[in-house]
Amino acid sequence: MKKIIIGVMGPGEKAKEIDLQNAYQVGKLIAQQDWILLTGGRNIGVMDAASCGAKSVQGLTIGILPDRNLQNISKFIDIPIVTNMGSARNNINVLSSNVVIACGIGLGTVSEIALALKANKKVIFLTDEKESFDFFEKLSPQLVYFATNPEDAISIIKMILNDDNYMNLK
């Protein structure tokens, strides 16, 4: 049976402390569900925090790297995918994920959200920036969800995955 892959996207250098805390916890909870965590794979921000959380409970982590520089890889990544594609790797991030969690908002995250919605992927906003959610909800109300905390995000994922019609489309 195919494993569930949950993408956690969010800011790197400009991640806020709440984003890092949420990313760590959601990464941990993803791993505890025996799902695979997918991030941008770098050793900064939300990518690193989510991967660290997943590894804290022996979860499996995939990192889709923007370049060939393995100096910047998170030490918590099990499977690095080297793309040398820069921001174009964002499309790989979202297309490889069953569900995407936006843990905070940055320019790269916004591009990943837009690509996910264009690909008909469900996106869960786990952020204190409600305006970002409101913007994307206007564009694609059937695909976006708002989580108030990491546990809520996991509950939403379970609801999405239990929808037989959704899983048959993927």
PDB file of C-alpha atoms in Angstrom:
ATOM      1  CA  MET A   1       0.000   0.000   0.000  1.00  0.00           C
ATOM      2  CA  LYS A   2       1.296   3.447  -0.939  1.00  0.00           C
ATOM      3  CA  LYS A   3       2.570   5.518   1.977  1.00  0.00           C
ATOM      4  CA  ILE A   4       0.975   8.873   2.709  1.00  0.00           C
ATOM      5  CA  ILE A   5       3.310  11.821   2.118  1.00  0.00           C
ATOM      6  CA  ILE A   6       2.571  15.080   3.912  1.00  0.00           C
ATOM      7  CA  GLY A   7       4.375  18.169   2.685  1.00  0.00           C
ATOM      8  CA  VAL A   8       5.214  20.838   5.235  1.00  0.00           C
ATOM      9  CA  MET A   9       6.130  24.145   3.619  1.00  0.00           C
ATOM     10  CA  GLY A  10       7.071  27.429   5.233  1.00  0.00           C
ATOM     11  CA  PRO A  11       9.626  30.204   5.530  1.00  0.00           C
ATOM     12  CA  GLY A  12      13.330  29.540   5.781  1.00  0.00           C
ATOM     13  CA  GLU A  13      15.381  32.473   7.022  1.00  0.00           C
ATOM     14  CA  LYS A  14      12.345  34.579   7.943  1.00  0.00           C
ATOM     15  CA  ALA A  15      10.405  31.958   9.895  1.00  0.00           C
ATOM     16  CA  LYS A  16       8.788  33.256  13.068  1.00  0.00           C
ATOM     17  CA  GLU A  17       9.226  31.417  16.361  1.00  0.00           C
ATOM     18  CA  ILE A  18       5.565  30.281  16.317  1.00  0.00           C
ATOM     19  CA  ASP A  19       6.106  28.825  12.815  1.00  0.00           C
ATOM     20  CA  LEU A  20       9.133  26.875  14.041  1.00  0.00           C
ATOM     21  CA  GLN A  21       7.276  25.541  17.074  1.00  0.00           C
ATOM     22  CA  ASN A  22       4.272  24.519  14.971  1.00  0.00           C
ATOM     23  CA  ALA A  23       6.517  22.931  12.329  1.00  0.00           C
ATOM     24  CA  TYR A  24       8.384  20.859  14.923  1.00  0.00           C
ATOM     25  CA  GLN A  25       5.163  19.630  16.493  1.00  0.00           C
ATOM     26  CA  VAL A  26       3.388  18.913  13.203  1.00  0.00           C
ATOM     27  CA  GLY A  27       6.468  17.029  11.933  1.00  0.00           C
ATOM     28  CA  LYS A  28       6.410  14.906  15.068  1.00  0.00           C
ATOM     29  CA  LEU A  29       2.669  14.228  14.746  1.00  0.00           C
ATOM     30  CA  ILE A  30       3.021  13.308  11.060  1.00  0.00           C
ATOM     31  CA  ALA A  31       5.660  10.727  11.933  1.00  0.00           C
ATOM     32  CA  GLN A  32       3.522   9.342  14.757  1.00  0.00           C
ATOM     33  CA  GLN A  33       0.797   8.645  12.181  1.00  0.00           C
ATOM     34  CA  ASP A  34       3.362   6.611  10.178  1.00  0.00           C
ATOM     35  CA  TRP A  35       3.133   9.129   7.351  1.00  0.00           C
ATOM     36  CA  ILE A  36       6.198  10.377   5.491  1.00  0.00           C
ATOM     37  CA  LEU A  37       7.261  13.994   5.938  1.00  0.00           C
ATOM     38  CA  LEU A  38       8.355  15.953   2.855  1.00  0.00           C
ATOM     39  CA  THR A  39      10.014  19.370   3.112  1.00  0.00           C
ATOM     40  CA  GLY A  40      12.362  21.595   1.141  1.00  0.00           C
ATOM     41  CA  GLY A  41      15.177  19.731   2.895  1.00  0.00           C
ATOM     42  CA  ARG A  42      17.348  22.635   3.980  1.00  0.00           C
ATOM     43  CA  ASN A  43      18.816  23.232   7.437  1.00  0.00           C
ATOM     44  CA  ILE A  44      16.850  26.407   8.174  1.00  0.00           C
ATOM     45  CA  GLY A  45      13.404  27.520   9.199  1.00  0.00           C
ATOM     46  CA  VAL A  46      10.261  25.457   8.918  1.00  0.00           C
ATOM     47  CA  MET A  47      11.992  22.787   6.788  1.00  0.00           C
ATOM     48  CA  ASP A  48      14.523  21.989   9.496  1.00  0.00           C
ATOM     49  CA  ALA A  49      12.072  22.277  12.400  1.00  0.00           C
ATOM     50  CA  ALA A  50       9.508  19.916  10.839  1.00  0.00           C
ATOM     51  CA  SER A  51      12.214  17.404   9.926  1.00  0.00           C
ATOM     52  CA  CYS A  52      13.643  17.576  13.454  1.00  0.00           C
ATOM     53  CA  GLY A  53      10.188  16.916  14.905  1.00  0.00           C
ATOM     54  CA  ALA A  54       9.656  13.885  12.667  1.00  0.00           C
ATOM     55  CA  LYS A  55      13.088  12.459  13.471  1.00  0.00           C
ATOM     56  CA  SER A  56      12.489  12.917  17.220  1.00  0.00           C
ATOM     57  CA  VAL A  57      10.071   9.982  16.936  1.00  0.00           C
ATOM     58  CA  GLN A  58      12.009   8.079  14.241  1.00  0.00           C
ATOM     59  CA  GLY A  59       9.855   9.272  11.334  1.00  0.00           C
ATOM     60  CA  LEU A  60      10.899   9.076   7.681  1.00  0.00           C
ATOM     61  CA  THR A  61      11.841  12.396   6.072  1.00  0.00           C
ATOM     62  CA  ILE A  62      12.320  13.451   2.454  1.00  0.00           C
ATOM     63  CA  GLY A  63      13.973  16.721   1.445  1.00  0.00           C
ATOM     64  CA  ILE A  64      13.523  18.186  -2.044  1.00  0.00           C
ATOM     65  CA  LEU A  65      16.636  20.348  -2.343  1.00  0.00           C
ATOM     66  CA  PRO A  66      16.759  23.436  -4.568  1.00  0.00           C
ATOM     67  CA  ASP A  67      20.405  23.007  -5.576  1.00  0.00           C
ATOM     68  CA  ARG A  68      23.346  20.596  -5.541  1.00  0.00           C
ATOM     69  CA  ASN A  69      24.860  22.036  -2.369  1.00  0.00           C
ATOM     70  CA  LEU A  70      24.626  19.330   0.252  1.00  0.00           C
ATOM     71  CA  GLN A  71      26.235  21.680   2.807  1.00  0.00           C
ATOM     72  CA  ASN A  72      22.785  23.209   3.420  1.00  0.00           C
ATOM     73  CA  ILE A  73      20.859  19.961   3.927  1.00  0.00           C
ATOM     74  CA  SER A  74      19.079  19.387   7.225  1.00  0.00           C
ATOM     75  CA  LYS A  75      20.751  16.708   9.323  1.00  0.00           C
ATOM     76  CA  PHE A  76      17.233  15.351   9.902  1.00  0.00           C
ATOM     77  CA  ILE A  77      16.647  14.391   6.244  1.00  0.00           C
ATOM     78  CA  ASP A  78      16.703  10.672   5.441  1.00  0.00           C
ATOM     79  CA  ILE A  79      16.162  10.899   1.693  1.00  0.00           C
ATOM     80  CA  PRO A  80      17.598  13.971  -0.021  1.00  0.00           C
ATOM     81  CA  ILE A  81      16.352  14.613  -3.554  1.00  0.00           C
ATOM     82  CA  VAL A  82      18.874  16.846  -5.313  1.00  0.00           C
ATOM     83  CA  THR A  83      17.150  18.902  -8.022  1.00  0.00           C
ATOM     84  CA  ASN A  84      19.442  21.823  -8.959  1.00  0.00           C
ATOM     85  CA  MET A  85      16.171  23.520  -9.978  1.00  0.00           C
ATOM     86  CA  GLY A  86      16.014  26.436  -7.533  1.00  0.00           C
ATOM     87  CA  SER A  87      12.455  27.517  -6.807  1.00  0.00           C
ATOM     88  CA  ALA A  88      11.148  25.305  -9.615  1.00  0.00           C
ATOM     89  CA  ARG A  89      11.558  22.455  -7.120  1.00  0.00           C
ATOM     90  CA  ASN A  90       8.462  23.834  -5.374  1.00  0.00           C
ATOM     91  CA  ASN A  91       6.323  22.061  -7.964  1.00  0.00           C
ATOM     92  CA  ILE A  92       7.981  18.746  -7.055  1.00  0.00           C
ATOM     93  CA  ASN A  93       7.286  19.456  -3.369  1.00  0.00           C
ATOM     94  CA  VAL A  94       3.560  19.858  -3.854  1.00  0.00           C
ATOM     95  CA  LEU A  95       3.005  17.245  -6.562  1.00  0.00           C
ATOM     96  CA  SER A  96       4.752  14.629  -4.403  1.00  0.00           C
ATOM     97  CA  SER A  97       2.585  15.405  -1.354  1.00  0.00           C
ATOM     98  CA  ASN A  98      -0.881  14.010  -0.675  1.00  0.00           C
ATOM     99  CA  VAL A  99      -1.667  17.046   1.465  1.00  0.00           C
ATOM    100  CA  VAL A 100       0.306  20.258   2.028  1.00  0.00           C
ATOM    101  CA  ILE A 101       0.591  22.135   5.312  1.00  0.00           C
ATOM    102  CA  ALA A 102       1.609  25.792   5.048  1.00  0.00           C
ATOM    103  CA  CYS A 103       3.341  26.463   8.342  1.00  0.00           C
ATOM    104  CA  GLY A 104       3.829  30.201   8.194  1.00  0.00           C
ATOM    105  CA  ILE A 105       4.020  32.356   5.077  1.00  0.00           C
ATOM    106  CA  GLY A 106       6.943  33.457   2.935  1.00  0.00           C
ATOM    107  CA  LEU A 107       7.404  34.077  -0.780  1.00  0.00           C
ATOM    108  CA  GLY A 108       8.423  30.473  -1.469  1.00  0.00           C
ATOM    109  CA  THR A 109       5.508  29.213   0.605  1.00  0.00           C
ATOM    110  CA  VAL A 110       3.073  31.362  -1.360  1.00  0.00           C
ATOM    111  CA  SER A 111       4.356  29.835  -4.611  1.00  0.00           C
ATOM    112  CA  GLU A 112       3.981  26.328  -3.165  1.00  0.00           C
ATOM    113  CA  ILE A 113       0.423  27.052  -2.035  1.00  0.00           C
ATOM    114  CA  ALA A 114      -0.504  28.409  -5.469  1.00  0.00           C
ATOM    115  CA  LEU A 115       1.052  25.401  -7.221  1.00  0.00           C
ATOM    116  CA  ALA A 116      -0.722  23.005  -4.845  1.00  0.00           C
ATOM    117  CA  LEU A 117      -4.104  24.597  -5.439  1.00  0.00           C
ATOM    118  CA  LYS A 118      -3.531  24.644  -9.203  1.00  0.00           C
ATOM    119  CA  ALA A 119      -2.800  20.889  -8.945  1.00  0.00           C
ATOM    120  CA  ASN A 120      -6.040  20.355  -6.972  1.00  0.00           C
ATOM    121  CA  LYS A 121      -4.172  19.533  -3.753  1.00  0.00           C
ATOM    122  CA  LYS A 122      -5.612  20.258  -0.323  1.00  0.00           C
ATOM    123  CA  VAL A 123      -3.715  22.881   1.678  1.00  0.00           C
ATOM    124  CA  ILE A 124      -3.927  23.381   5.427  1.00  0.00           C
ATOM    125  CA  PHE A 125      -2.876  26.772   6.762  1.00  0.00           C
ATOM    126  CA  LEU A 126      -1.152  26.499  10.132  1.00  0.00           C
ATOM    127  CA  THR A 127      -0.258  30.140  10.621  1.00  0.00           C
ATOM    128  CA  ASP A 128      -1.163  33.180  12.649  1.00  0.00           C
ATOM    129  CA  GLU A 129      -1.491  35.144   9.394  1.00  0.00           C
ATOM    130  CA  LYS A 130      -5.207  34.779   8.722  1.00  0.00           C
ATOM    131  CA  GLU A 131      -5.055  37.271   5.833  1.00  0.00           C
ATOM    132  CA  SER A 132      -3.056  34.773   3.765  1.00  0.00           C
ATOM    133  CA  PHE A 133      -5.660  32.089   4.341  1.00  0.00           C
ATOM    134  CA  ASP A 134      -8.456  34.519   3.459  1.00  0.00           C
ATOM    135  CA  PHE A 135      -6.764  35.380   0.158  1.00  0.00           C
ATOM    136  CA  PHE A 136      -6.333  31.755  -0.934  1.00  0.00           C
ATOM    137  CA  GLU A 137      -9.764  30.761   0.360  1.00  0.00           C
ATOM    138  CA  LYS A 138     -11.313  33.282  -2.050  1.00  0.00           C
ATOM    139  CA  LEU A 139      -9.413  31.660  -4.924  1.00  0.00           C
ATOM    140  CA  SER A 140     -10.104  28.024  -4.032  1.00  0.00           C
ATOM    141  CA  PRO A 141     -12.512  27.589  -1.106  1.00  0.00           C
ATOM    142  CA  GLN A 142     -12.946  23.831  -1.570  1.00  0.00           C
ATOM    143  CA  LEU A 143      -9.216  23.147  -1.202  1.00  0.00           C
ATOM    144  CA  VAL A 144      -8.070  25.261   1.754  1.00  0.00           C
ATOM    145  CA  TYR A 145      -8.427  24.628   5.477  1.00  0.00           C
ATOM    146  CA  PHE A 146      -7.357  26.600   8.533  1.00  0.00           C
ATOM    147  CA  ALA A 147      -5.809  24.832  11.520  1.00  0.00           C
ATOM    148  CA  THR A 148      -5.498  26.538  14.872  1.00  0.00           C
ATOM    149  CA  ASN A 149      -2.721  24.217  16.091  1.00  0.00           C
ATOM    150  CA  PRO A 150      -0.702  21.163  14.950  1.00  0.00           C
ATOM    151  CA  GLU A 151      -3.191  18.674  16.411  1.00  0.00           C
ATOM    152  CA  ASP A 152      -5.993  20.361  14.479  1.00  0.00           C
ATOM    153  CA  ALA A 153      -3.918  20.078  11.271  1.00  0.00           C
ATOM    154  CA  ILE A 154      -3.560  16.310  11.805  1.00  0.00           C
ATOM    155  CA  SER A 155      -7.313  15.955  12.400  1.00  0.00           C
ATOM    156  CA  ILE A 156      -7.991  17.800   9.148  1.00  0.00           C
ATOM    157  CA  ILE A 157      -5.567  15.533   7.273  1.00  0.00           C
ATOM    158  CA  LYS A 158      -7.326  12.451   8.655  1.00  0.00           C
ATOM    159  CA  MET A 159     -10.656  13.856   7.485  1.00  0.00           C
ATOM    160  CA  ILE A 160      -9.227  14.520   4.011  1.00  0.00           C
ATOM    161  CA  LEU A 161      -7.629  11.079   3.745  1.00  0.00           C
ATOM    162  CA  ASN A 162     -10.816   9.355   4.881  1.00  0.00           C
ATOM    163  CA  ASP A 163     -12.720  10.883   1.998  1.00  0.00           C
ATOM    164  CA  ASP A 164     -12.738   7.955  -0.462  1.00  0.00           C
ATOM    165  CA  ASN A 165     -13.419  10.244  -3.407  1.00  0.00           C
ATOM    166  CA  TYR A 166     -10.343  12.318  -2.576  1.00  0.00           C
ATOM    167  CA  MET A 167      -7.995   9.345  -2.304  1.00  0.00           C
ATOM    168  CA  ASN A 168      -9.319   7.835  -5.542  1.00  0.00           C
ATOM    169  CA  LEU A 169      -8.360  11.040  -7.371  1.00  0.00           C
ATOM    170  CA  LYS A 170      -4.747  11.003  -6.198  1.00  0.00           C
TER     171      LYS A 170
END
